[in-house]
Tab-separated table of C-alpha atoms in Angstrom:
chain	number	residue	atom	x	y	z
U	235	UNK	CA	-19.966	7.012	9.777
U	236	UNK	CA	-22.633	5.726	12.085
U	237	UNK	CA	-21.110	5.757	15.541
U	238	UNK	CA	-22.835	4.185	18.521
U	239	UNK	CA	-20.848	6.588	20.713
U	240	UNK	CA	-20.786	9.985	19.014
U	241	UNK	CA	-18.540	11.287	21.799
U	242	UNK	CA	-15.592	9.499	20.216
U	243	UNK	CA	-15.582	11.905	17.278
U	244	UNK	CA	-13.392	14.677	18.652
U	245	UNK	CA	-12.146	17.665	16.676
U	246	UNK	CA	-10.288	19.763	19.245
U	247	UNK	CA	-6.871	19.419	20.832
U	248	UNK	CA	-6.619	17.451	24.074
U	249	UNK	CA	-4.246	19.359	26.363
U	250	UNK	CA	-3.951	19.059	30.141
U	251	UNK	CA	-7.132	17.019	30.406
U	252	UNK	CA	-9.275	19.516	28.467
U	253	UNK	CA	-10.537	19.838	24.905
U	254	UNK	CA	-9.762	23.129	23.220
U	255	UNK	CA	-9.780	24.837	19.850
U	256	UNK	CA	-6.638	26.155	18.201
U	257	UNK	CA	-5.697	29.569	19.561
U	258	UNK	CA	-6.064	30.967	16.046
U	259	UNK	CA	-9.436	29.329	15.519
U	260	UNK	CA	-8.078	27.594	12.408
U	261	UNK	CA	-9.263	24.141	11.402
U	262	UNK	CA	-8.192	21.523	8.855
U	263	UNK	CA	-10.539	19.246	6.943
U	264	UNK	CA	-10.202	15.492	7.335
U	265	UNK	CA	-10.916	13.911	3.946
U	266	UNK	CA	-12.339	10.463	3.316
U	267	UNK	CA	-9.996	9.070	0.615
U	268	UNK	CA	-12.726	6.840	-0.786
U	269	UNK	CA	-15.145	9.681	-1.488
U	270	UNK	CA	-13.035	12.821	-1.449
U	271	UNK	CA	-15.515	14.349	0.987
U	272	UNK	CA	-14.724	16.130	4.245
U	273	UNK	CA	-15.833	14.202	7.321
U	274	UNK	CA	-14.658	16.594	10.038
U	275	UNK	CA	-12.852	19.874	10.725
U	276	UNK	CA	-10.059	19.432	13.256
U	277	UNK	CA	-8.297	22.150	15.253
U	278	UNK	CA	-5.168	23.282	13.375
U	279	UNK	CA	-2.686	23.740	16.186
U	280	UNK	CA	0.804	25.173	16.008
U	281	UNK	CA	3.723	26.302	18.133
U	282	UNK	CA	1.690	27.900	20.933
U	283	UNK	CA	-0.557	24.916	21.574
U	284	UNK	CA	2.420	22.554	21.441
U	285	UNK	CA	4.180	24.581	24.127
U	286	UNK	CA	1.034	24.364	26.237
U	287	UNK	CA	0.986	20.586	25.814
U	288	UNK	CA	4.681	20.266	26.687
U	289	UNK	CA	4.170	22.363	29.807
U	290	UNK	CA	1.193	20.228	30.839
U	291	UNK	CA	3.150	17.002	30.316
U	292	UNK	CA	6.073	18.417	32.294
U	293	UNK	CA	3.821	19.407	35.217
U	294	UNK	CA	2.180	16.001	35.279
U	295	UNK	CA	5.449	14.076	35.123
U	296	UNK	CA	6.490	14.156	38.792
U	297	UNK	CA	3.193	12.778	40.050
U	298	UNK	CA	2.805	10.183	37.299
U	299	UNK	CA	6.312	8.748	37.599
U	300	UNK	CA	5.963	8.537	41.393
U	301	UNK	CA	2.838	6.393	41.239
U	302	UNK	CA	3.351	2.692	41.930
U	303	UNK	CA	3.823	0.560	38.845
U	304	UNK	CA	0.697	-1.423	39.687
U	305	UNK	CA	-1.369	1.767	39.664
U	306	UNK	CA	-0.044	2.887	36.287
U	307	UNK	CA	-0.728	-0.639	35.076
U	308	UNK	CA	-4.381	-0.366	36.059
U	309	UNK	CA	-4.809	2.882	34.127
U	310	UNK	CA	-3.262	1.437	30.962
U	311	UNK	CA	-5.333	-1.720	31.335
U	312	UNK	CA	-8.482	0.385	31.681
U	313	UNK	CA	-7.609	2.157	28.440
U	314	UNK	CA	-7.268	-1.265	26.793
U	315	UNK	CA	-10.695	-2.299	28.070
U	316	UNK	CA	-12.306	0.895	26.783
U	317	UNK	CA	-10.691	0.525	23.371
U	318	UNK	CA	-11.949	-3.007	22.938
U	319	UNK	CA	-15.440	-2.003	24.088
U	320	UNK	CA	-15.387	0.727	21.421
U	321	UNK	CA	-13.778	-1.442	18.741
U	322	UNK	CA	-16.516	-1.029	16.141
U	323	UNK	CA	-16.771	2.749	16.490
U	324	UNK	CA	-12.992	3.140	16.382
U	325	UNK	CA	-12.887	0.967	13.271
U	326	UNK	CA	-15.563	3.072	11.599
U	327	UNK	CA	-13.584	6.228	12.362
U	328	UNK	CA	-10.431	4.700	10.938
U	329	UNK	CA	-12.019	3.506	7.709
U	330	UNK	CA	-13.622	6.899	7.198
U	331	UNK	CA	-10.379	8.866	7.547
U	332	UNK	CA	-7.818	6.340	6.280
U	333	UNK	CA	-9.758	4.233	3.775
U	334	UNK	CA	-8.710	0.705	4.742
U	335	UNK	CA	-11.365	-2.034	4.579
U	336	UNK	CA	-13.526	-2.167	7.680
U	337	UNK	CA	-12.411	-5.725	8.421
U	338	UNK	CA	-8.796	-4.535	8.500
U	339	UNK	CA	-9.738	-1.560	10.669
U	340	UNK	CA	-11.339	-3.852	13.229
U	341	UNK	CA	-8.181	-5.914	13.196
U	342	UNK	CA	-6.019	-2.856	13.731
U	343	UNK	CA	-8.044	-1.767	16.757
U	344	UNK	CA	-7.510	-5.181	18.348
U	345	UNK	CA	-3.827	-5.072	17.383
U	346	UNK	CA	-3.424	-1.551	18.738
U	347	UNK	CA	-5.196	-2.423	21.971
U	348	UNK	CA	-2.933	-5.446	22.413
U	349	UNK	CA	0.012	-3.110	23.050
U	350	UNK	CA	-1.867	-1.515	25.916
U	351	UNK	CA	-2.675	-4.927	27.368
U	352	UNK	CA	0.951	-6.056	26.997
U	353	UNK	CA	2.553	-2.952	28.475
U	354	UNK	CA	0.046	-2.762	31.312
U	355	UNK	CA	1.644	-5.999	32.461
U	356	UNK	CA	5.202	-4.914	31.647
U	357	UNK	CA	4.759	-1.865	33.905
U	358	UNK	CA	5.142	-4.246	36.854
U	359	UNK	CA	8.320	-5.826	35.476
U	360	UNK	CA	10.765	-2.914	35.331
U	361	UNK	CA	13.595	-4.531	37.227
U	362	UNK	CA	16.977	-3.263	38.390
U	363	UNK	CA	20.266	-4.986	39.153
U	364	UNK	CA	22.932	-5.337	41.781
U	365	UNK	CA	26.509	-5.692	40.582
U	366	UNK	CA	29.434	-7.204	42.536
U	367	UNK	CA	31.324	-4.292	44.070
U	368	UNK	CA	35.083	-3.720	43.753
U	369	UNK	CA	35.530	-3.668	47.536
U	370	UNK	CA	33.723	-4.801	50.685
U	371	UNK	CA	32.702	-1.291	51.727
U	372	UNK	CA	30.711	-0.604	48.551
U	373	UNK	CA	27.538	-1.745	46.849
U	374	UNK	CA	26.580	-1.122	43.233
U	375	UNK	CA	22.869	-0.791	42.436
U	376	UNK	CA	21.296	-0.045	39.057
U	377	UNK	CA	17.712	1.180	38.766
U	378	UNK	CA	15.550	2.124	35.809
U	379	UNK	CA	13.526	5.310	35.790
U	380	UNK	CA	11.322	7.022	33.178
U	381	UNK	CA	13.122	9.140	30.616
U	382	UNK	CA	10.622	12.001	31.064
U	383	UNK	CA	8.307	13.820	28.649
U	384	UNK	CA	8.001	11.925	25.367
U	385	UNK	CA	6.989	13.330	21.986
U	386	UNK	CA	5.143	10.799	19.807
U	387	UNK	CA	4.762	11.473	16.065
U	388	UNK	CA	2.681	8.910	14.183
U	389	UNK	CA	1.812	8.173	10.518
U	390	UNK	CA	-1.451	7.903	8.639
U	391	UNK	CA	-1.254	4.240	7.558
U	392	UNK	CA	-1.876	2.751	11.026
U	393	UNK	CA	-3.340	5.686	12.962
U	394	UNK	CA	-4.385	3.649	15.985
U	395	UNK	CA	-1.714	0.974	16.452
U	396	UNK	CA	1.267	3.221	15.795
U	397	UNK	CA	0.104	5.467	18.640
U	398	UNK	CA	-0.739	2.769	21.184
U	399	UNK	CA	2.611	1.107	20.439
U	400	UNK	CA	4.228	4.317	21.703
U	401	UNK	CA	1.979	5.519	24.502
U	402	UNK	CA	1.592	2.028	25.993
U	403	UNK	CA	5.237	1.672	27.083
U	404	UNK	CA	5.590	5.399	27.744
U	405	UNK	CA	2.726	5.473	30.254
U	406	UNK	CA	3.644	2.112	31.745
U	407	UNK	CA	7.212	3.263	32.424
U	408	UNK	CA	6.099	6.515	34.072
U	409	UNK	CA	6.556	8.953	31.179
U	410	UNK	CA	4.056	11.565	30.026
U	411	UNK	CA	3.369	12.161	26.338
U	412	UNK	CA	2.661	14.827	23.746
U	413	UNK	CA	1.288	13.166	20.604
U	414	UNK	CA	1.147	14.551	17.094
U	415	UNK	CA	-0.852	12.314	14.694
U	416	UNK	CA	-0.647	12.621	10.912
U	417	UNK	CA	-2.720	15.447	9.483
U	418	UNK	CA	-4.619	13.061	7.218
U	419	UNK	CA	-5.788	10.814	10.073
U	420	UNK	CA	-6.119	12.697	13.378
U	421	UNK	CA	-9.521	11.332	14.399
U	422	UNK	CA	-8.217	7.946	15.554
U	423	UNK	CA	-5.658	9.580	17.841
U	424	UNK	CA	-8.151	12.068	19.236
U	425	UNK	CA	-10.539	9.197	19.999
U	426	UNK	CA	-7.749	7.515	21.990
U	427	UNK	CA	-7.317	10.756	23.935
U	428	UNK	CA	-11.020	10.724	24.752
U	429	UNK	CA	-10.767	7.148	26.004
U	430	UNK	CA	-7.684	8.045	28.068
U	431	UNK	CA	-9.767	10.754	29.708
U	432	UNK	CA	-12.560	8.278	30.422
U	433	UNK	CA	-10.003	5.847	31.846
U	434	UNK	CA	-9.204	8.468	34.475
U	435	UNK	CA	-5.618	9.022	33.379
U	436	UNK	CA	-4.637	12.275	35.129
U	437	UNK	CA	-4.601	15.589	33.229
U	438	UNK	CA	-1.370	16.298	31.387
U	439	UNK	CA	-0.234	12.682	31.196
U	440	UNK	CA	-1.664	12.280	27.684
U	441	UNK	CA	-1.826	15.244	25.299
U	442	UNK	CA	-2.855	14.998	21.625
U	443	UNK	CA	-2.912	17.751	19.031
U	444	UNK	CA	-2.894	17.923	15.239
U	445	UNK	CA	-2.167	20.769	12.849
U	446	UNK	CA	0.866	22.578	11.494
U	447	UNK	CA	3.511	19.900	11.088
U	448	UNK	CA	6.490	22.243	10.876
U	449	UNK	CA	5.548	24.313	13.915
U	450	UNK	CA	4.600	21.341	16.079
U	451	UNK	CA	7.718	19.439	15.088
U	452	UNK	CA	10.017	22.392	15.782
U	453	UNK	CA	8.474	22.956	19.200
U	454	UNK	CA	8.840	19.298	20.149
U	455	UNK	CA	12.406	18.855	18.900
U	456	UNK	CA	13.743	22.118	20.356
U	457	UNK	CA	12.188	21.914	23.818
U	458	UNK	CA	14.634	20.840	26.554
U	459	UNK	CA	11.668	19.553	28.554
U	460	UNK	CA	11.005	16.870	25.928
U	461	UNK	CA	13.577	14.167	26.636
U	462	UNK	CA	12.648	11.632	23.979
U	463	UNK	CA	11.078	11.662	20.529
U	464	UNK	CA	9.599	8.566	18.943
U	465	UNK	CA	8.632	8.702	15.280
U	466	UNK	CA	7.129	6.364	12.706
U	467	UNK	CA	7.318	7.556	9.116
U	468	UNK	CA	9.632	8.077	6.185
U	469	UNK	CA	13.403	7.824	6.402
U	470	UNK	CA	13.748	11.321	4.950
U	471	UNK	CA	11.661	12.916	7.704
U	472	UNK	CA	13.245	10.688	10.336
U	473	UNK	CA	16.707	11.995	9.446
U	474	UNK	CA	15.473	15.578	9.766
U	475	UNK	CA	14.026	14.851	13.198
U	476	UNK	CA	17.239	13.199	14.388
U	477	UNK	CA	19.193	16.270	13.320
U	478	UNK	CA	16.702	18.560	15.043
U	479	UNK	CA	16.861	16.529	18.264
U	480	UNK	CA	20.649	16.740	18.386
U	481	UNK	CA	20.527	20.265	19.822
U	482	UNK	CA	19.106	18.987	23.100
U	483	UNK	CA	20.586	15.475	22.820
U	484	UNK	CA	17.198	13.791	23.020
U	485	UNK	CA	16.855	10.072	22.915
U	486	UNK	CA	15.130	8.995	19.688
U	487	UNK	CA	13.322	5.913	18.455
U	488	UNK	CA	12.857	5.802	14.696
U	489	UNK	CA	10.707	3.321	12.796
U	490	UNK	CA	11.357	4.406	9.231
U	491	UNK	CA	10.997	3.246	5.633
U	492	UNK	CA	11.296	-0.283	4.316
U	493	UNK	CA	11.964	-2.198	1.123
U	494	UNK	CA	11.052	-5.696	2.229
U	495	UNK	CA	12.164	-8.665	0.130
U	496	UNK	CA	9.807	-11.633	-0.121
U	497	UNK	CA	11.891	-14.621	-1.206
U	498	UNK	CA	10.416	-17.876	-2.516
U	499	UNK	CA	12.863	-20.748	-2.907
U	500	UNK	CA	12.206	-23.693	-5.196
U	501	UNK	CA	11.607	-26.024	-2.239
U	502	UNK	CA	8.904	-23.759	-0.758
U	503	UNK	CA	5.275	-24.659	-0.193
U	504	UNK	CA	3.914	-22.495	-3.006
U	505	UNK	CA	0.348	-22.452	-1.700
U	506	UNK	CA	1.559	-21.128	1.649
U	507	UNK	CA	3.842	-18.648	-0.114
U	508	UNK	CA	0.951	-17.228	-2.126
U	509	UNK	CA	-1.181	-16.845	1.003
U	510	UNK	CA	1.715	-15.084	2.723
U	511	UNK	CA	2.334	-12.862	-0.286
U	512	UNK	CA	-1.286	-11.725	-0.414
U	513	UNK	CA	-1.307	-10.991	3.319
U	514	UNK	CA	2.004	-9.148	3.302
U	515	UNK	CA	1.782	-7.317	-0.034
U	516	UNK	CA	-1.834	-6.251	-0.352
U	517	UNK	CA	-2.878	-5.526	3.234
U	518	UNK	CA	-3.923	-1.874	3.559
U	519	UNK	CA	-3.557	-1.588	-0.233
U	520	UNK	CA	0.188	-2.091	0.137
U	521	UNK	CA	0.573	0.910	2.434
U	522	UNK	CA	2.558	-0.687	5.230
U	523	UNK	CA	6.192	-0.206	6.233
U	524	UNK	CA	6.691	-3.985	6.459
U	525	UNK	CA	4.908	-4.616	3.177
U	526	UNK	CA	6.523	-7.154	0.835
U	527	UNK	CA	8.043	-4.695	-1.616
U	528	UNK	CA	10.129	-6.942	-3.875
U	529	UNK	CA	9.240	-10.571	-4.578
U	530	UNK	CA	12.362	-12.597	-5.336
U	531	UNK	CA	11.369	-15.942	-6.869
U	532	UNK	CA	13.778	-18.768	-7.660
U	533	UNK	CA	13.751	-19.453	-11.374
U	534	UNK	CA	12.566	-23.058	-11.088
U	535	UNK	CA	9.215	-21.995	-9.573
U	536	UNK	CA	8.975	-18.468	-10.998
U	537	UNK	CA	6.280	-19.143	-13.619
U	538	UNK	CA	4.208	-21.369	-11.366
U	539	UNK	CA	4.311	-18.896	-8.482
U	540	UNK	CA	3.393	-16.009	-10.813
U	541	UNK	CA	0.421	-17.966	-12.145
U	542	UNK	CA	-0.845	-18.868	-8.672
U	543	UNK	CA	-0.341	-15.323	-7.401
U	544	UNK	CA	-2.239	-13.898	-10.370
U	545	UNK	CA	-5.191	-16.177	-9.620
U	546	UNK	CA	-5.201	-15.023	-5.998
U	547	UNK	CA	-4.928	-11.334	-6.888
U	548	UNK	CA	-7.834	-11.698	-9.313
U	549	UNK	CA	-10.023	-12.551	-6.313
U	550	UNK	CA	-9.268	-9.297	-4.508
U	551	UNK	CA	-12.074	-6.761	-4.537
U	552	UNK	CA	-11.442	-3.032	-4.864
U	553	UNK	CA	-13.978	-0.768	-3.199
U	554	UNK	CA	-14.957	1.615	-0.439
U	555	UNK	CA	-13.695	0.311	2.883
U	556	UNK	CA	-17.172	0.453	4.454
U	557	UNK	CA	-18.242	-2.434	2.213
U	558	UNK	CA	-17.698	-5.680	4.117
U	559	UNK	CA	-16.688	-7.387	0.851
U	560	UNK	CA	-13.889	-4.931	0.053
U	561	UNK	CA	-10.340	-6.265	0.317
U	562	UNK	CA	-8.493	-3.364	-1.363
U	563	UNK	CA	-9.468	0.145	-0.324
U	564	UNK	CA	-8.197	3.465	-1.660
U	565	UNK	CA	-4.715	4.827	-1.230
U	566	UNK	CA	-4.522	7.753	1.158
U	567	UNK	CA	-5.034	10.314	-1.629
U	568	UNK	CA	-4.769	10.905	-5.371
U	569	UNK	CA	-1.146	12.010	-5.113
U	570	UNK	CA	-0.217	8.648	-3.577
U	571	UNK	CA	-2.031	6.840	-6.384
U	572	UNK	CA	-0.264	8.962	-8.994
U	573	UNK	CA	3.101	8.035	-7.477
U	574	UNK	CA	2.320	4.316	-7.688
U	575	UNK	CA	1.204	4.623	-11.309
U	576	UNK	CA	4.446	6.442	-12.157
U	577	UNK	CA	6.455	3.554	-10.695
U	578	UNK	CA	4.483	1.039	-12.755
U	579	UNK	CA	5.095	3.131	-15.895
U	580	UNK	CA	8.814	3.256	-15.116
U	581	UNK	CA	8.953	-0.529	-14.861
U	582	UNK	CA	7.001	-1.230	-18.041
U	583	UNK	CA	9.090	1.270	-20.016
U	584	UNK	CA	12.157	-0.716	-18.994
U	585	UNK	CA	10.702	-4.047	-20.078
U	586	UNK	CA	8.605	-5.335	-17.192
U	587	UNK	CA	5.239	-6.882	-18.039
U	588	UNK	CA	2.046	-5.864	-16.270
U	589	UNK	CA	0.308	-9.185	-15.704
U	590	UNK	CA	-2.812	-7.926	-13.936
U	591	UNK	CA	-4.236	-4.653	-12.612
U	592	UNK	CA	-2.029	-1.613	-12.246
U	593	UNK	CA	-4.566	0.920	-13.472
U	594	UNK	CA	-6.589	3.607	-11.751
U	595	UNK	CA	-9.973	2.191	-10.870
U	596	UNK	CA	-13.186	3.752	-12.136
U	597	UNK	CA	-14.328	3.909	-8.509
U	598	UNK	CA	-12.225	6.987	-7.737
U	599	UNK	CA	-8.934	8.808	-8.169
U	600	UNK	CA	-7.288	7.206	-5.126
U	601	UNK	CA	-8.059	3.612	-6.109
U	602	UNK	CA	-5.474	1.406	-7.859
U	603	UNK	CA	-6.260	-2.080	-9.127
U	604	UNK	CA	-3.931	-4.587	-7.403
U	605	UNK	CA	-1.081	-5.395	-9.756
U	606	UNK	CA	1.661	-7.889	-10.563
U	607	UNK	CA	4.761	-7.038	-12.591
U	608	UNK	CA	6.993	-9.757	-14.050
U	609	UNK	CA	10.401	-9.431	-15.662
U	610	UNK	CA	11.472	-6.837	-13.085
U	611	UNK	CA	15.165	-5.972	-12.747
U	612	UNK	CA	17.206	-4.297	-10.009
U	613	UNK	CA	17.454	-1.118	-12.104
U	614	UNK	CA	13.740	-0.304	-11.824
U	615	UNK	CA	12.198	2.025	-9.272
U	616	UNK	CA	9.927	-0.743	-7.964
U	617	UNK	CA	13.088	-2.573	-6.868
U	618	UNK	CA	14.887	0.435	-5.404
U	619	UNK	CA	12.065	2.420	-3.786
U	620	UNK	CA	9.290	1.744	-1.314
U	621	UNK	CA	6.178	1.365	-3.484
U	622	UNK	CA	3.479	1.940	-0.828
U	623	UNK	CA	0.794	0.623	-3.116
U	624	UNK	CA	-0.800	-2.689	-4.226
U	625	UNK	CA	1.916	-3.660	-6.711
U	626	UNK	CA	3.940	-6.895	-6.561
U	627	UNK	CA	7.147	-6.820	-8.664
U	628	UNK	CA	8.554	-10.292	-9.351
U	629	UNK	CA	12.314	-10.748	-9.811
U	630	UNK	CA	13.912	-14.067	-10.776
U	631	UNK	CA	17.058	-15.442	-9.134
U	632	UNK	CA	19.088	-18.626	-9.459
U	633	UNK	CA	21.050	-19.303	-6.277
U	634	UNK	CA	20.635	-18.826	-2.550
U	635	UNK	CA	23.628	-16.480	-2.441
U	636	UNK	CA	22.129	-14.385	-5.216
U	637	UNK	CA	18.817	-14.122	-3.344
U	638	UNK	CA	20.537	-12.889	-0.194
U	639	UNK	CA	22.605	-10.375	-2.181
U	640	UNK	CA	19.532	-9.024	-3.985
U	641	UNK	CA	17.570	-8.838	-0.727
U	642	UNK	CA	20.341	-6.884	1.015
U	643	UNK	CA	20.913	-4.540	-1.950
U	644	UNK	CA	19.109	-1.611	-0.343
U	645	UNK	CA	19.742	1.045	2.276
U	646	UNK	CA	16.700	-0.231	4.174
U	647	UNK	CA	16.558	-3.067	6.680
U	648	UNK	CA	13.169	-3.273	8.373
U	649	UNK	CA	11.272	-6.465	7.441
U	650	UNK	CA	12.038	-9.432	5.220
U	651	UNK	CA	10.311	-12.699	4.372
U	652	UNK	CA	11.265	-16.004	2.821
U	653	UNK	CA	9.728	-19.393	2.171
U	654	UNK	CA	11.695	-22.636	2.306
U	655	UNK	CA	11.370	-26.118	3.822
U	656	UNK	CA	15.115	-26.796	4.009
U	657	UNK	CA	16.185	-26.358	7.652
U	658	UNK	CA	19.794	-25.620	6.742
U	659	UNK	CA	18.740	-22.976	4.247
U	660	UNK	CA	16.351	-21.466	6.780
U	661	UNK	CA	19.195	-20.807	9.220
U	662	UNK	CA	21.634	-19.597	6.556
U	663	UNK	CA	19.213	-17.167	4.951
U	664	UNK	CA	17.709	-15.893	8.199
U	665	UNK	CA	21.179	-15.072	9.520
U	666	UNK	CA	22.317	-13.613	6.191
U	667	UNK	CA	19.483	-11.105	5.784
U	668	UNK	CA	20.342	-7.605	7.063
U	669	UNK	CA	16.902	-6.921	8.511
U	670	UNK	CA	15.527	-6.343	11.984
U	671	UNK	CA	12.565	-8.643	11.294
U	672	UNK	CA	12.566	-11.929	9.356
U	673	UNK	CA	9.345	-13.773	8.571
U	674	UNK	CA	10.075	-17.440	7.782
U	675	UNK	CA	7.201	-19.212	6.043
U	676	UNK	CA	4.967	-16.451	7.429
U	677	UNK	CA	3.616	-13.248	5.894
U	678	UNK	CA	2.193	-11.609	9.008
U	679	UNK	CA	4.890	-10.979	11.591
U	680	UNK	CA	3.719	-8.182	13.916
U	681	UNK	CA	2.502	-8.787	17.459
U	682	UNK	CA	2.833	-7.027	20.794
U	683	UNK	CA	5.172	-9.629	22.304
U	684	UNK	CA	7.794	-9.340	19.527
U	685	UNK	CA	10.361	-6.547	19.029
U	686	UNK	CA	9.560	-4.384	16.002
U	687	UNK	CA	12.305	-2.292	14.408
U	688	UNK	CA	14.899	-2.119	11.687
U	689	UNK	CA	18.553	-1.916	10.758
U	690	UNK	CA	20.470	0.507	8.539
U	691	UNK	CA	18.314	3.452	7.365
U	692	UNK	CA	15.117	1.819	8.573
U	693	UNK	CA	15.657	3.317	12.005
U	694	UNK	CA	16.807	2.683	15.533
U	695	UNK	CA	15.251	1.241	18.657
U	696	UNK	CA	12.535	-1.377	19.064
U	697	UNK	CA	8.802	-1.159	19.711
U	698	UNK	CA	6.634	-3.789	21.351
U	699	UNK	CA	7.942	-6.679	23.478
U	700	UNK	CA	9.895	-6.349	26.715
U	701	UNK	CA	12.590	-4.543	24.736
U	702	UNK	CA	10.086	-1.789	23.971
U	703	UNK	CA	10.057	-0.697	27.614
U	704	UNK	CA	13.806	-0.064	27.539
U	705	UNK	CA	13.280	2.730	25.013
U	706	UNK	CA	11.446	4.773	27.683
U	707	UNK	CA	13.715	4.079	30.642
U	708	UNK	CA	17.049	5.483	31.815
U	709	UNK	CA	19.525	3.334	33.719
U	710	UNK	CA	20.777	4.979	36.909
U	711	UNK	CA	23.897	3.634	38.629
U	712	UNK	CA	24.195	4.203	42.374
U	713	UNK	CA	27.414	3.517	44.248
U	714	UNK	CA	26.942	3.147	47.997
U	715	UNK	CA	30.173	3.577	49.932
U	716	UNK	CA	31.297	3.518	53.535
U	717	UNK	CA	29.341	0.374	54.335
U	718	UNK	CA	32.124	-1.089	56.480
U	719	UNK	CA	31.781	1.616	59.121
């Protein structure tokens, strides 16, 4: 890393407006997945530091929630401005700790900052209601107020945007936050904390600490002062957190696993479908929750689509993310790469054909050559499980009804995609897919103005958009009586 602003590389915990080491003095190495080398030692916090952060957020809450919406808006907007001014340094940090190509990292910083820009404006649009009263002497008024202290737990695949998508609406609505980034990628979150400090956000409003997952998680879920927990990660962990939050009846927002179908009908624009498939499947080396996981191709265009997709995949370049020419970086670690290779082996043992790639690259243990599998069936792991790697399994289907049935044959329901130029089919399929997000003739579907979230075991709640503010607000009903006297 060559940072223009070395002050953005933080390794402590940010609690109550101050940087501090772990009470135990312990640290954890942050490893560059492309090289296997340590790039920083970050404070390894636990239960004690988490309690300190919760207490700081609780103390700061009364003042922060009482500030006018326009004032909170200015603070969040200032954080947006600082992030965009530091875009290159933040991108360098992200590529170093997460591995994604530097061009993608720059894009994520802009995407992450866009949530701050959006919610800075939404802060001024938290409206209430009046409701017709049952009698002339009464008035019914509904107001919205911040839920309180919010715990934010974020993943390693989008270490900047997954945090700003949570703290943006939390701060805008008047909540304070305690943030726990993934252990593999804490530097991006700690850099945001530094920028929040520079933006003048008062002490205790934003707190960020990394370290012992079990201890931090237990402290956050058990504390009665934490009134909401928002989590992005696996369905398995999400279920555990929901159970843990039940003891204090916290509100939860869960953005969990996916198994996105990518359907290509025989009337589709195949060139556009290939472009969408590359964007959706291979971005971040396939490590996205809305990644096209299963490609369902109508039999009449199956061979042609496979041929065109193979030609496009052959143009992808595997390498270290710092190289401007790299389009496929490493997976987060060797274990993740091993898991992807095991899924490919499972498919080929059951009769699938590996058309291209699918092997560990000579560059390093965490690198997988982007792959295509044909002849995939619904009995293979690549159909049933979230791959989280650069592997496109192609499954043939015959009818529209069959495509919808195959797409919905999963416990997940986050994102889905399909390509068609038949307007009737577009409405039928879009309404028939059991997914919170449907991309129609489009492979990139995320933006700050749109609600992001899933159905079934892919979670609850929505992030981004005006609906994202509702997740951080309580509705209070006030009945005013005696008005006729």
